[in-house]
Amino acid sequence: VSPDAVPCVVIYDPMVAASLPPKETAQSGMNSLAHSVEALYVPDANRLSDILATEGARALFDGLPGCVERPSDLGARATAMYGGLLGGLLVAMVGIGLHHKICHLLGGRFGLPHGVSNGIILPQVIAFNAPAMPEAIDRLASAIGEHDPSAACFSLAKRLGLPLTLREVGVAEADLAPVVEDIVAGQIPNPRPTDRAAVTDLLHRAWSGELPRSHRGRN
Ligand SMILES: [Fe+2]
């Protein structure tokens, strides 16, 4: 991240966010959640970032439904913002990886809002990486109180009213191939190799809405 893009001051104030519409709240929330989740598997992850990441995910799982279902619930806003704060710190501390690379490509090619692509892609990337990072999945599962974090993220995005598929936001299935090539060519450091077949499967699942395949899931 360029230093020019790093803010000098960030103010987290639930009162200010109380008037943020549910749609934008949900999108921002899934982006924040992705910052914490992704910190669990990027190459620079460490014991301190693991603690912040699991706590950030826990806070966002706890707070986001209330923010969307009761927009003026300042307690829910404060909880979610605390998770967002940790996610922001983690981006600066350990950076971002495969999930954000995919979201940035989708945003650039198809004009998808960052939060929308985050809601669609995060469950799929967790499921994709799960077999290669069982300990991180265990930490995340225990932090959010869910057996299968990918399925839990999918359910959370659904509960928040976010799109769950690339199809429903206007992406043509045939247009996924160049995105796959960009990801493969990018050689992004990732717990599971990003070979063409695996990435193709990931993106087509994100397109169709097929539930994420997880070593803990049913499919
Ligand atoms: Fe992000």
PDB file of N, CA and C and ligand atoms in Angstrom, residues 30-32 34-35 38 91 96 99-100 103-104 114 118, ligand 1:
ATOM      1  N   MET A  30     -18.496  -6.648   5.416  1.00  0.00           N
ATOM      2  CA  MET A  30     -17.874  -7.841   4.832  1.00  0.00           C
ATOM      3  C   MET A  30     -16.446  -7.539   4.391  1.00  0.00           C
ATOM      4  N   ASN A  31     -16.209  -6.311   3.954  1.00  0.00           N
ATOM      5  CA  ASN A  31     -14.836  -5.930   3.615  1.00  0.00           C
ATOM      6  C   ASN A  31     -13.955  -5.976   4.866  1.00  0.00           C
ATOM      7  N   SER A  32     -14.455  -5.426   5.960  1.00  0.00           N
ATOM      8  CA  SER A  32     -13.697  -5.466   7.217  1.00  0.00           C
ATOM      9  C   SER A  32     -13.451  -6.901   7.661  1.00  0.00           C
ATOM     10  N   ALA A  34     -13.222  -9.488   5.828  1.00  0.00           N
ATOM     11  CA  ALA A  34     -12.189 -10.066   4.956  1.00  0.00           C
ATOM     12  C   ALA A  34     -10.798  -9.622   5.380  1.00  0.00           C
ATOM     13  N   HIS A  35     -10.650  -8.396   5.858  1.00  0.00           N
ATOM     14  CA  HIS A  35      -9.335  -7.937   6.307  1.00  0.00           C
ATOM     15  C   HIS A  35      -8.834  -8.801   7.467  1.00  0.00           C
ATOM     16  N   GLU A  38      -8.388 -12.645   6.128  1.00  0.00           N
ATOM     17  CA  GLU A  38      -7.251 -12.806   5.223  1.00  0.00           C
ATOM     18  C   GLU A  38      -5.923 -12.703   5.981  1.00  0.00           C
ATOM     19  N   VAL A  91      -4.420  -4.911   7.906  1.00  0.00           N
ATOM     20  CA  VAL A  91      -4.006  -4.604   6.532  1.00  0.00           C
ATOM     21  C   VAL A  91      -2.640  -3.932   6.549  1.00  0.00           C
ATOM     22  N   ILE A  96      -2.589  -7.978   2.497  1.00  0.00           N
ATOM     23  CA  ILE A  96      -3.731  -8.699   1.946  1.00  0.00           C
ATOM     24  C   ILE A  96      -3.238  -9.755   0.969  1.00  0.00           C
ATOM     25  N   HIS A  99      -7.754 -13.327  -1.582  1.00  0.00           N
ATOM     26  CA  HIS A  99      -9.134 -12.830  -1.570  1.00  0.00           C
ATOM     27  C   HIS A  99      -9.212 -11.415  -2.142  1.00  0.00           C
ATOM     28  N   HIS A 100      -8.341 -10.541  -1.653  1.00  0.00           N
ATOM     29  CA  HIS A 100      -8.406  -9.157  -2.136  1.00  0.00           C
ATOM     30  C   HIS A 100      -7.942  -9.027  -3.571  1.00  0.00           C
ATOM     31  N   CYS A 103     -10.969  -9.765  -5.529  1.00  0.00           N
ATOM     32  CA  CYS A 103     -11.944  -8.665  -5.428  1.00  0.00           C
ATOM     33  C   CYS A 103     -11.490  -7.446  -6.229  1.00  0.00           C
ATOM     34  N   HIS A 104     -10.195  -7.162  -6.200  1.00  0.00           N
ATOM     35  CA  HIS A 104      -9.701  -6.011  -6.965  1.00  0.00           C
ATOM     36  C   HIS A 104      -9.843  -6.256  -8.464  1.00  0.00           C
ATOM     37  N   HIS A 114     -16.427  -2.824  -3.960  1.00  0.00           N
ATOM     38  CA  HIS A 114     -15.509  -3.688  -3.207  1.00  0.00           C
ATOM     39  C   HIS A 114     -16.250  -4.542  -2.178  1.00  0.00           C
ATOM     40  N   ASN A 118     -16.505  -8.614  -1.936  1.00  0.00           N
ATOM     41  CA  ASN A 118     -16.049  -9.246  -0.697  1.00  0.00           C
ATOM     42  C   ASN A 118     -17.077 -10.238  -0.168  1.00  0.00           C
TER      43      ASN A 118
HETATM   44 FE    FE B   1     -10.738  -4.603   1.474  1.00  0.00          FE
END
